[in-house]
Coordinates of C-alpha atoms in Angstrom, one line a residue:
X1 CA 79.2 -8.1 -121.0
X2 CA 79.6 -7.2 -117.3
X3 CA 83.0 -6.8 -115.6
X4 CA 84.3 -5.4 -112.2
X5 CA 86.3 -2.4 -112.6
X6 CA 89.9 -2.3 -111.0
X7 CA 92.2 0.6 -110.3
X8 CA 94.0 1.3 -113.4
X9 CA 97.9 1.8 -113.4
X10 CA 98.4 3.9 -116.5
X11 CA 99.3 7.5 -116.0
X12 CA 97.0 10.3 -117.6
X13 CA 98.3 12.3 -120.3
X14 CA 99.4 15.9 -120.2
X15 CA 96.1 17.4 -121.4
X16 CA 94.0 15.3 -119.1
X17 CA 96.4 16.0 -116.0
X18 CA 96.1 19.7 -116.7
X19 CA 92.3 19.6 -117.4
X20 CA 92.0 17.5 -114.1
X21 CA 94.1 20.0 -111.9
X22 CA 92.1 23.0 -113.3
X23 CA 88.8 21.4 -112.5
X24 CA 90.1 20.0 -109.2
X25 CA 91.3 23.6 -108.2
X26 CA 87.7 25.0 -109.0
X27 CA 86.0 22.4 -106.9
X28 CA 88.4 22.9 -103.9
X29 CA 87.6 26.7 -104.1
X30 CA 83.9 25.9 -103.9
X31 CA 84.4 23.8 -100.8
X32 CA 86.7 26.7 -99.3
X33 CA 83.9 29.1 -100.2
X34 CA 81.4 27.3 -98.0
X35 CA 79.4 26.2 -101.2
X36 CA 76.6 23.7 -100.4
X37 CA 76.9 19.9 -101.0
X38 CA 74.7 19.8 -104.0
X39 CA 76.5 22.7 -105.8
X40 CA 80.0 20.9 -105.0
X41 CA 78.8 17.5 -106.3
X42 CA 77.1 19.0 -109.4
X43 CA 80.5 20.7 -110.2
X44 CA 82.3 17.3 -109.8
X45 CA 80.0 15.4 -112.2
X46 CA 79.9 18.3 -114.8
X47 CA 83.8 18.4 -114.6
X48 CA 84.0 14.5 -115.4
X49 CA 81.4 14.8 -118.1
X50 CA 83.5 17.6 -119.8
X51 CA 86.6 15.1 -119.8
X52 CA 84.6 12.1 -120.9
X53 CA 82.4 13.2 -124.0
X54 CA 79.0 11.5 -124.2
X55 CA 79.0 10.6 -120.5
X56 CA 76.2 11.5 -117.9
X57 CA 77.4 11.3 -114.2
X58 CA 75.5 11.1 -110.9
X59 CA 76.2 10.9 -107.3
X60 CA 74.1 9.1 -104.9
X61 CA 74.5 9.6 -101.0
X62 CA 74.2 6.6 -98.8
X63 CA 72.0 6.6 -95.6
X64 CA 74.0 4.0 -93.7
X65 CA 71.3 3.5 -91.1
X66 CA 68.6 2.8 -93.6
X67 CA 70.8 1.2 -96.3
X68 CA 69.2 3.4 -98.9
X69 CA 70.9 5.7 -101.6
X70 CA 69.6 9.3 -102.0
X71 CA 70.0 12.0 -104.9
X72 CA 73.2 14.0 -104.4
X73 CA 73.9 15.5 -107.9
X74 CA 72.9 14.5 -111.6
X75 CA 72.8 17.5 -113.6
X76 CA 72.5 15.6 -116.9
X77 CA 70.2 12.7 -116.1
X78 CA 66.6 12.9 -116.7
X79 CA 64.8 14.5 -113.6
X80 CA 62.2 11.6 -113.7
X81 CA 64.8 9.0 -113.6
X82 CA 66.7 10.7 -110.7
X83 CA 63.5 10.8 -108.7
X84 CA 62.7 7.3 -109.4
X85 CA 65.8 5.9 -108.0
X86 CA 66.0 8.3 -105.0
X87 CA 65.6 6.2 -101.9
X88 CA 67.1 2.9 -103.7
X89 CA 67.6 0.2 -101.4
X90 CA 71.1 -1.3 -101.7
X91 CA 71.5 -5.1 -102.4
X92 CA 73.4 -7.5 -104.7
X93 CA 70.6 -7.1 -107.5
X94 CA 70.1 -3.3 -107.1
X95 CA 71.5 -2.1 -110.5
X96 CA 75.0 -0.7 -110.7
X97 CA 74.9 1.6 -107.9
X98 CA 72.9 -0.3 -105.3
X99 CA 75.1 -3.3 -105.9
X100 CA 78.3 -1.2 -105.7
X101 CA 77.3 0.4 -102.4
X102 CA 76.2 -3.1 -101.0
X103 CA 79.5 -4.9 -102.0
X104 CA 81.8 -1.8 -101.6
X105 CA 83.3 -2.4 -105.1
X106 CA 83.0 -0.9 -108.5
X107 CA 80.4 -2.6 -110.7
X108 CA 80.3 -2.0 -114.3
X109 CA 77.1 -2.9 -116.4
X110 CA 78.5 -2.5 -120.0
X111 CA 74.9 -3.4 -121.4
X112 CA 72.0 -2.7 -119.0
X113 CA 69.7 -4.5 -121.4
X114 CA 71.7 -7.8 -120.7
X115 CA 72.8 -7.2 -117.1
X116 CA 71.0 -9.5 -114.6
X117 CA 71.5 -6.9 -111.7
X118 CA 69.3 -4.4 -113.6
X119 CA 66.4 -6.9 -114.0
X120 CA 64.3 -5.0 -111.8
X121 CA 65.3 -1.4 -113.1
X122 CA 65.9 -2.2 -116.8
X123 CA 62.3 -0.8 -117.9
X124 CA 63.2 2.4 -115.9
X125 CA 66.7 3.0 -117.4
X126 CA 66.2 2.1 -121.1
X127 CA 63.2 4.5 -121.9
X128 CA 65.4 7.4 -120.7
X129 CA 68.1 6.5 -123.0
X130 CA 70.5 4.8 -120.7
X131 CA 72.4 1.9 -122.2
X132 CA 75.3 1.3 -119.8
X133 CA 76.2 2.2 -116.2
X134 CA 79.6 2.2 -114.3
X135 CA 79.2 2.8 -110.7
X136 CA 82.0 3.1 -108.0
X137 CA 81.8 3.3 -104.2
X138 CA 82.7 6.6 -102.5
X139 CA 84.6 5.6 -99.5
X140 CA 85.1 7.8 -96.3
X141 CA 86.6 7.2 -93.0
X142 CA 83.4 5.3 -91.7
X143 CA 82.9 3.1 -94.8
X144 CA 80.9 3.7 -97.9
X145 CA 79.5 7.3 -98.2
X146 CA 77.7 6.9 -101.7
X147 CA 78.2 5.9 -105.3
X148 CA 79.7 7.8 -108.3
X149 CA 78.0 6.5 -111.6
X150 CA 78.9 7.1 -115.3
X151 CA 76.2 6.4 -117.8
X152 CA 76.4 6.1 -121.6
X153 CA 73.4 6.1 -123.9
X154 CA 74.8 2.7 -125.7
X155 CA 76.5 -0.2 -124.4
X156 CA 80.0 0.8 -123.4
X157 CA 83.2 -0.6 -121.8
X158 CA 85.4 1.9 -120.0
X159 CA 89.1 2.3 -121.1
X160 CA 92.1 2.8 -119.0
X161 CA 91.9 6.6 -119.1
X162 CA 88.1 6.7 -118.1
X163 CA 88.9 4.5 -115.2
X164 CA 91.8 6.9 -114.1
X165 CA 89.5 9.8 -114.3
X166 CA 86.7 8.3 -112.5
X167 CA 88.9 7.3 -109.6
X168 CA 90.1 10.8 -109.5
X169 CA 86.7 12.3 -109.5
X170 CA 85.4 9.6 -107.2
X171 CA 88.1 10.9 -104.6
X172 CA 87.0 14.5 -105.1
X173 CA 83.3 13.4 -104.4
X174 CA 84.6 11.6 -101.3
X175 CA 86.2 14.9 -100.1
X176 CA 83.0 16.9 -100.7
X177 CA 81.0 14.4 -98.9
X178 CA 83.3 14.2 -95.8
X179 CA 83.6 18.0 -95.7
X180 CA 79.8 18.2 -95.9
X181 CA 79.4 15.6 -92.9
X182 CA 82.1 17.3 -90.8
X183 CA 80.9 20.9 -91.3
X184 CA 77.3 19.8 -91.3
X185 CA 77.7 18.3 -87.9
X186 CA 79.8 21.3 -86.8
X187 CA 76.9 23.7 -87.8
X188 CA 74.5 21.4 -86.2
X189 CA 76.5 21.5 -83.0
X190 CA 76.8 25.3 -83.3
X191 CA 73.1 25.6 -83.7
X192 CA 72.4 23.5 -80.7
X193 CA 74.7 25.6 -78.7
X194 CA 73.2 28.8 -79.9
X195 CA 69.7 27.6 -79.0
X196 CA 70.8 26.3 -75.6
X197 CA 72.5 29.7 -75.0
X198 CA 69.9 32.0 -76.2
X199 CA 66.8 30.1 -75.0
X200 CA 68.1 29.0 -71.7
X201 CA 66.2 30.2 -68.5
X202 CA 69.6 30.4 -66.7
X203 CA 71.6 33.6 -67.2
X204 CA 74.6 32.7 -69.5
X205 CA 77.5 34.9 -70.9
X206 CA 80.9 34.6 -72.5
X207 CA 83.4 36.9 -71.3
X208 CA 87.3 37.3 -71.9
X209 CA 89.7 36.4 -69.0
X210 CA 89.3 40.1 -67.8
X211 CA 85.5 39.6 -67.3
X212 CA 84.5 41.9 -70.5
X213 CA 81.2 40.5 -71.9
X214 CA 81.5 39.0 -75.4
X215 CA 78.0 37.5 -75.5
X216 CA 74.9 37.6 -73.2
X217 CA 71.7 35.7 -73.3
X218 CA 68.2 37.2 -72.8
X219 CA 67.9 35.6 -69.4
X220 CA 71.0 37.3 -67.9
X221 CA 70.0 40.7 -69.5
X222 CA 66.6 40.3 -67.9
X223 CA 68.1 39.2 -64.7
X224 CA 70.1 42.4 -64.3
X225 CA 67.7 44.8 -66.1
X226 CA 70.1 45.9 -68.9
X227 CA 69.7 45.4 -72.6
X228 CA 72.0 42.7 -73.9
X229 CA 73.5 45.2 -76.4
X230 CA 74.3 47.4 -73.4
X231 CA 76.0 44.7 -71.5
X232 CA 78.4 44.0 -74.5
X233 CA 80.0 47.4 -73.8
X234 CA 80.6 46.5 -70.3
X235 CA 82.2 44.1 -68.0
X236 CA 81.3 41.8 -65.0
X237 CA 82.1 44.5 -62.5
X238 CA 79.3 46.7 -63.7
X239 CA 76.5 44.3 -62.7
X240 CA 78.0 43.3 -59.4
X241 CA 77.7 44.8 -56.0
X242 CA 80.9 46.5 -55.0
X243 CA 81.6 44.2 -52.2
X244 CA 81.5 41.2 -54.6
X245 CA 83.8 42.6 -57.2
X246 CA 87.1 41.5 -55.6
X247 CA 85.8 37.9 -55.4
X248 CA 84.8 38.0 -59.0
X249 CA 88.2 39.2 -60.1
X250 CA 90.0 36.5 -58.0
X251 CA 87.8 33.9 -59.5
X252 CA 88.8 35.1 -63.0
X253 CA 92.4 35.0 -62.0
X254 CA 92.3 31.5 -60.6
X255 CA 90.2 30.3 -63.7
X256 CA 93.1 31.8 -65.9
X257 CA 95.7 29.9 -63.8
X258 CA 93.6 26.7 -63.7
X259 CA 93.0 26.8 -59.8
X260 CA 89.6 27.9 -59.7
X261 CA 87.3 26.1 -57.0
X262 CA 84.4 24.0 -58.3
X263 CA 81.7 25.5 -56.0
X264 CA 79.6 28.4 -57.1
X265 CA 80.5 32.1 -56.2
X266 CA 77.6 33.7 -54.2
X267 CA 77.2 37.2 -55.5
X268 CA 74.5 39.9 -55.5
X269 CA 73.8 41.6 -58.9
X270 CA 72.8 45.2 -59.0
X271 CA 70.0 45.7 -61.5
X272 CA 69.5 48.8 -63.8
X273 CA 66.7 49.9 -61.4
X274 CA 69.0 49.7 -58.4
X275 CA 67.5 46.7 -56.9
X276 CA 69.8 43.7 -55.9
X277 CA 69.4 40.1 -57.1
X278 CA 71.2 37.2 -55.1
X279 CA 72.9 34.9 -57.5
X280 CA 75.1 31.8 -57.7
X281 CA 77.8 32.2 -60.3
X282 CA 79.9 29.3 -61.8
X283 CA 82.5 29.9 -64.3
X284 CA 84.7 27.7 -66.5
X285 CA 87.3 28.4 -69.3
X286 CA 86.5 27.2 -72.7
X287 CA 89.1 27.2 -75.6
X288 CA 88.4 28.7 -79.1
X289 CA 90.3 29.2 -82.3
X290 CA 91.1 32.8 -81.2
X291 CA 92.0 32.3 -77.5
X292 CA 90.5 31.3 -74.3
X293 CA 87.1 32.5 -72.9
X294 CA 85.0 32.4 -69.6
X295 CA 81.6 30.7 -69.7
X296 CA 79.5 32.2 -67.0
X297 CA 76.2 30.6 -65.7
X298 CA 74.3 32.8 -63.3
X299 CA 71.3 31.4 -61.4
X300 CA 68.9 33.7 -59.6
X301 CA 68.7 32.3 -56.0
X302 CA 66.8 35.3 -54.5
X303 CA 63.6 33.3 -53.8
X304 CA 65.6 30.4 -52.6
X305 CA 67.6 32.5 -50.1
X306 CA 64.5 34.1 -49.0
X307 CA 62.9 30.8 -48.3
X308 CA 65.8 29.6 -46.6
X309 CA 66.0 32.7 -44.4
X310 CA 62.3 32.2 -43.6
X311 CA 63.0 28.6 -42.6
X312 CA 66.0 29.5 -40.5
X313 CA 63.9 32.3 -38.8
X314 CA 61.1 29.8 -38.0
X315 CA 63.7 27.2 -36.8
X316 CA 65.3 29.9 -34.4
X317 CA 62.0 30.9 -33.2
X318 CA 61.0 27.3 -32.5
X319 CA 64.4 26.8 -30.9
X320 CA 63.9 29.9 -28.7
X321 CA 60.5 28.8 -27.8
X322 CA 61.8 25.5 -26.6
X323 CA 64.7 27.1 -24.9
X324 CA 62.2 29.4 -23.1
X325 CA 59.9 26.3 -22.4
X326 CA 62.9 24.3 -21.0
X327 CA 64.0 27.4 -19.0
X328 CA 60.5 27.7 -17.5
X329 CA 60.2 24.0 -16.7
X330 CA 63.8 24.0 -15.2
X331 CA 62.8 27.0 -13.1
X332 CA 59.6 25.2 -11.9
X333 CA 61.5 22.1 -11.2
X334 CA 64.2 24.3 -9.3
X335 CA 61.5 25.7 -7.2
X336 CA 59.6 22.6 -6.6
X337 CA 62.9 20.7 -5.6
X338 CA 64.1 23.5 -3.5
X339 CA 60.8 23.8 -1.8
X340 CA 60.9 20.1 -0.9
X341 CA 64.6 20.2 0.1
X342 CA 63.9 23.2 2.3
X343 CA 60.7 22.1 3.7
X344 CA 61.9 19.1 5.5
X345 CA 64.8 20.8 7.5
X346 CA 62.5 23.8 8.1
X347 CA 59.9 21.8 9.6
X348 CA 62.3 20.0 11.8
X349 CA 63.6 23.3 13.0
X350 CA 60.0 24.7 13.5
X351 CA 59.0 21.4 15.3
X352 CA 61.7 21.2 17.7
X353 CA 61.7 24.9 18.3
X354 CA 57.8 24.5 19.2
X355 CA 58.8 21.5 21.7
X356 CA 61.5 23.6 23.3
X357 CA 59.2 26.5 23.6
X358 CA 56.2 24.6 25.2
X359 CA 57.6 21.7 27.1
X360 CA 60.1 21.5 29.9
X361 CA 62.5 18.8 28.7
X362 CA 65.2 16.9 30.5
X363 CA 68.6 18.3 29.7
X364 CA 69.5 15.3 27.4
X365 CA 66.4 15.5 25.4
X366 CA 66.8 19.3 25.2
X367 CA 70.4 18.9 24.1
X368 CA 69.1 16.3 21.3
X369 CA 66.3 18.7 20.1
X370 CA 68.9 21.6 19.8
X371 CA 71.2 19.1 17.9
X372 CA 68.3 18.4 15.5
X373 CA 67.8 22.1 15.0
X374 CA 71.5 22.7 14.5
X375 CA 71.7 19.9 11.8
X376 CA 68.6 21.0 9.9
X377 CA 69.9 24.7 10.0
X378 CA 73.3 23.6 8.6
X379 CA 71.7 21.6 6.1
X380 CA 69.6 24.5 4.8
X381 CA 72.9 26.6 5.0
X382 CA 74.6 24.1 2.8
X383 CA 71.8 24.0 0.4
X384 CA 71.8 27.6 0.0
X385 CA 75.4 27.7 -0.4
X386 CA 75.4 25.1 -3.0
X387 CA 72.7 26.9 -5.2
X388 CA 74.7 30.2 -4.9
X389 CA 77.8 28.6 -6.0
X390 CA 76.1 27.0 -8.9
X391 CA 74.7 30.5 -9.7
X392 CA 78.1 32.0 -9.4
X393 CA 79.7 29.4 -11.7
X394 CA 77.0 30.0 -14.4
X395 CA 77.7 33.7 -14.1
X396 CA 81.5 33.0 -14.1
X397 CA 81.7 35.0 -11.0
X398 CA 82.8 32.3 -8.4
X399 CA 85.4 33.7 -6.2
X400 CA 88.7 31.7 -6.1
X401 CA 91.8 32.0 -4.1
X402 CA 94.3 29.8 -6.0
X403 CA 97.3 28.6 -4.4
X404 CA 99.5 25.4 -3.9
X405 CA 97.3 22.6 -2.4
X406 CA 98.9 19.4 -0.9
X407 CA 96.4 16.8 -1.8
X408 CA 97.5 14.2 0.6
X409 CA 96.8 16.1 3.8
X410 CA 93.6 17.6 2.3
X411 CA 92.3 14.1 1.4
X412 CA 93.1 12.7 5.0
X413 CA 91.2 15.9 6.4
X414 CA 88.2 15.1 4.5
X415 CA 88.1 11.4 5.1
X416 CA 88.6 12.2 8.9
X417 CA 85.5 14.6 8.7
X418 CA 83.3 12.1 7.0
X419 CA 84.3 8.8 8.7
X420 CA 81.6 9.2 11.4
X421 CA 79.0 9.3 8.6
X422 CA 80.5 6.4 6.9
X423 CA 80.8 4.3 9.9
X424 CA 77.1 4.6 10.6
X425 CA 76.4 3.0 7.2
X426 CA 79.3 0.5 7.7
X427 CA 81.3 2.0 4.8
X428 CA 85.1 1.8 4.9
X429 CA 87.1 4.8 3.9
X430 CA 90.6 4.4 2.6
X431 CA 93.4 6.3 0.6
X432 CA 96.7 5.6 -1.1
X433 CA 97.8 9.3 -0.5
X434 CA 100.3 10.0 2.3
X435 CA 99.3 12.0 5.4
X436 CA 102.1 14.6 4.5
X437 CA 103.2 15.6 1.0
X438 CA 101.8 13.8 -2.0
X439 CA 100.8 15.5 -5.3
X440 CA 100.4 19.1 -5.3
X441 CA 97.7 21.0 -7.4
X442 CA 97.5 24.7 -8.4
X443 CA 93.8 25.2 -7.1
X444 CA 91.8 26.9 -4.3
X445 CA 92.0 24.7 -1.3
X446 CA 88.5 25.4 -0.1
X447 CA 86.9 24.5 -3.3
X448 CA 89.1 21.2 -3.7
X449 CA 87.9 20.4 -0.1
X450 CA 84.4 21.1 -1.4
X451 CA 84.9 18.9 -4.3
X452 CA 86.2 16.0 -2.3
X453 CA 83.5 16.3 0.4
X454 CA 80.8 16.1 -2.4
X455 CA 82.5 13.0 -4.1
X456 CA 83.0 11.1 -1.0
X457 CA 79.7 11.8 0.3
X458 CA 78.1 10.6 -3.0
X459 CA 80.2 7.4 -2.6
X460 CA 79.0 6.7 0.9
X461 CA 75.4 7.5 0.1
X462 CA 75.2 5.4 -3.0
X463 CA 76.8 2.2 -1.7
X464 CA 76.1 -1.2 -0.3
X465 CA 76.1 -1.7 3.5
X466 CA 79.6 -2.7 4.6
X467 CA 80.9 -1.2 1.2
X468 CA 84.0 0.9 0.6
X469 CA 85.2 4.2 -0.7
X470 CA 88.9 5.1 -1.7
X471 CA 90.5 8.2 -2.8
X472 CA 93.4 7.5 -4.9
X473 CA 96.1 9.2 -6.8
X474 CA 97.3 8.3 -10.2
X475 CA 99.3 9.7 -13.3
X476 CA 97.0 11.1 -15.8
X477 CA 96.1 8.1 -18.2
X478 CA 95.2 10.5 -20.9
X479 CA 98.6 12.4 -20.8
X480 CA 101.1 11.8 -23.6
X481 CA 103.5 9.0 -23.3
X482 CA 106.9 10.6 -22.4
X483 CA 108.6 7.5 -24.0
X484 CA 106.8 8.2 -27.4
X485 CA 109.0 8.4 -30.4
X486 CA 108.7 12.2 -30.6
X487 CA 108.2 13.4 -27.0
X488 CA 109.2 17.2 -28.1
X489 CA 106.1 17.4 -30.2
X490 CA 103.1 16.2 -28.1
X491 CA 99.6 16.4 -29.6
X492 CA 98.3 20.0 -28.7
X493 CA 94.9 18.6 -28.2
X494 CA 96.1 16.1 -25.5
X495 CA 95.5 16.7 -21.8
X496 CA 98.2 18.4 -19.7
X497 CA 100.8 15.9 -18.9
X498 CA 101.4 17.5 -15.5
X499 CA 97.8 17.3 -14.3
X500 CA 97.3 16.3 -10.6
X501 CA 94.8 13.4 -10.6
X502 CA 92.6 12.2 -7.8
X503 CA 90.0 9.3 -8.3
X504 CA 87.2 8.6 -5.9
X505 CA 86.3 5.0 -6.3
X506 CA 83.5 3.0 -4.6
X507 CA 82.3 -0.5 -4.6
X508 CA 78.7 0.4 -4.9
X509 CA 75.9 -0.7 -7.3
X510 CA 77.4 1.2 -10.4
X511 CA 75.4 3.5 -12.6
X512 CA 73.8 2.3 -16.0
X513 CA 75.4 3.8 -19.0
X514 CA 72.4 5.6 -20.1
X515 CA 72.1 7.5 -16.9
X516 CA 75.9 8.7 -16.7
X517 CA 75.1 11.8 -19.0
X518 CA 72.6 13.1 -16.5
X519 CA 74.7 12.9 -13.6
X520 CA 76.0 16.5 -13.9
X521 CA 72.5 18.0 -14.3
X522 CA 71.4 20.0 -11.3
X523 CA 69.0 18.1 -9.1
X524 CA 69.5 14.9 -10.9
X525 CA 69.1 11.9 -8.5
X526 CA 69.7 8.2 -8.7
X527 CA 66.4 6.1 -8.4
X528 CA 66.0 3.9 -5.4
X529 CA 68.7 5.5 -3.3
X530 CA 68.0 5.5 0.5
X531 CA 69.2 9.2 0.8
X532 CA 69.0 10.7 -2.7
X533 CA 70.2 14.1 -1.4
X534 CA 69.7 17.3 -3.4
X535 CA 71.1 16.3 -6.7
X536 CA 73.5 19.4 -6.8
X537 CA 76.8 17.5 -5.8
X538 CA 78.2 16.5 -9.2
X539 CA 77.0 19.4 -11.1
X540 CA 78.6 21.7 -8.4
X541 CA 81.8 19.3 -8.7
X542 CA 82.1 19.8 -12.3
X543 CA 81.4 23.4 -12.0
X544 CA 84.1 23.9 -9.3
X545 CA 86.7 21.8 -11.2
X546 CA 86.4 23.6 -14.5
X547 CA 86.5 26.9 -12.7
X548 CA 89.9 25.9 -11.6
X549 CA 90.9 24.8 -15.2
X550 CA 90.3 21.2 -14.3
X551 CA 88.0 18.4 -15.5
X552 CA 85.7 15.7 -14.0
X553 CA 85.0 12.3 -15.8
X554 CA 82.8 9.4 -14.6
X555 CA 83.4 5.7 -15.3
X556 CA 80.9 3.3 -13.9
X557 CA 80.3 -0.4 -14.3
X558 CA 76.7 -1.7 -13.0
X559 CA 77.4 -4.1 -10.3
X560 CA 81.0 -3.3 -9.8
X561 CA 81.2 0.4 -8.8
X562 CA 81.8 3.9 -9.9
X563 CA 85.1 5.9 -10.4
X564 CA 85.0 9.7 -10.5
X565 CA 88.3 11.2 -11.7
X566 CA 89.3 14.8 -11.0
X567 CA 92.2 16.6 -13.0
X568 CA 93.6 19.7 -11.7
X569 CA 96.7 21.6 -12.9
X570 CA 99.7 20.3 -11.0
X571 CA 101.7 22.9 -9.1
X572 CA 105.1 23.7 -10.4
X573 CA 107.9 21.2 -9.6
X574 CA 105.9 19.1 -7.0
X575 CA 107.5 17.1 -4.3
X576 CA 105.7 13.7 -4.9
X577 CA 106.1 11.3 -2.0
X578 CA 106.2 7.5 -2.6
X579 CA 102.6 6.3 -2.2
X580 CA 101.5 4.5 0.9
X581 CA 100.3 0.8 1.0
X582 CA 96.9 1.0 -0.8
X583 CA 95.4 -1.0 1.9
X584 CA 96.5 1.4 4.6
X585 CA 95.4 5.0 5.6
X586 CA 96.2 6.1 9.1
X587 CA 95.4 2.9 10.4
X588 CA 92.2 2.2 8.2
X589 CA 91.9 -0.4 5.7

């Protein structure tokens, strides 16, 4: 007869309880002492056999991935039988144990000879003197762990006492298997960590929070040239260059406080032979049962740093070579341009001087020749002066005589000076500044005049026939808004709100955006200009403005014109007059 076992409700007698507690205590002592799984399971099965005379017990362990049962303990079963059922596939007709594991419920075969679930295994069990088998699933947190079986030589039906005892010992077997799984996984993890630590090519160490070495791998010992045993009697300071010790101590302090940075610490290790090794050190705090430790990873970056230095040196050498080539090319271009610029006026001087020396000219022609000589000489003088000024600016040796400059009178003076030149080209000059007063700048008057002459001359030169050039004054558009919510806390990077601003505007053809950055390069010239000039003007303008703590910016729209804005420091408490009609300047439109 075959039945399914159910949990009994009857209590054990006093003798059984005492025997159970005694055997349970011995089994738990085995677990606490670190006994192996086979030894503990063997003790469990033998203990139950002592309490159920005539029984032979076994434990099979389930391989959940494969669905097979494997030998755990069977001290009283025939070895041949245990070997034959090792690897038994579970199922609903796999004897008592295979069926119990498959159905996750106890299965009692009171008579193996008559139980259908033993059809495939009957000829295996009966010759070994096994007449009945009762098997219970051993359950753990993750499901069925295995089976606990009780065999008898003859057909047998378990009574309530036996059911109670088997339930208790099945629980003990579950504890043993869970313990084995837990500590087996822990031992496997510890072994993986040990191998990863000891065999790692990266230097590794465990230290206390003060930096004293507790464990060191061979890679780190080889890196610093000290035996691992010697390092265990030392601390991190002993392998660091003195200059790096403070940084390492601060890192350990921050680690303990939980504020350490994530990036590696660059250090130099001092080897036992005195040589240094450049290294990148990373550290993290790990917790343990006995406190907190520091895990160190140390990577030798000596070769990497040397390669980087080589690359940097090559890059610097290439850059220096390019700079030298650029300087040589700029020198050649300078000499070529200067030669061209000087040759034309010098040829005029020489030519007219020869005419004056060889021919008797009428007074009018003689005066004209002298005028050409004078103009050419002045051009040469201006060119030399511009080149010298640029050189002084580059050398930060430009002489300045700063003072208060009334921009209105100065602008009118410059426009009066250049009006004949502009008139010959049909260019109208104008300004919105008053003849007297106007904004006042703190600058060198002669240099401001030089800036204005260059800018207005450029506006005249690069313009349409019958075009216009205007010099205007306006508040600095980049200055902080005085009506802003917090006027007492302006942006420290914003331009000076008290700047004196002059804008030289023209209605010429404008400049393509791609060419604007080149305007301030010495000798840069606009293609297609009728009178290209020397190309020094804007470079000199910017240099002069910056020498006076000012700035120059260019805004140009092709087809509409160009605006060059000069900002200079405003003189203290300026007396700004009301601007004149923008269309009128001393009778000019």
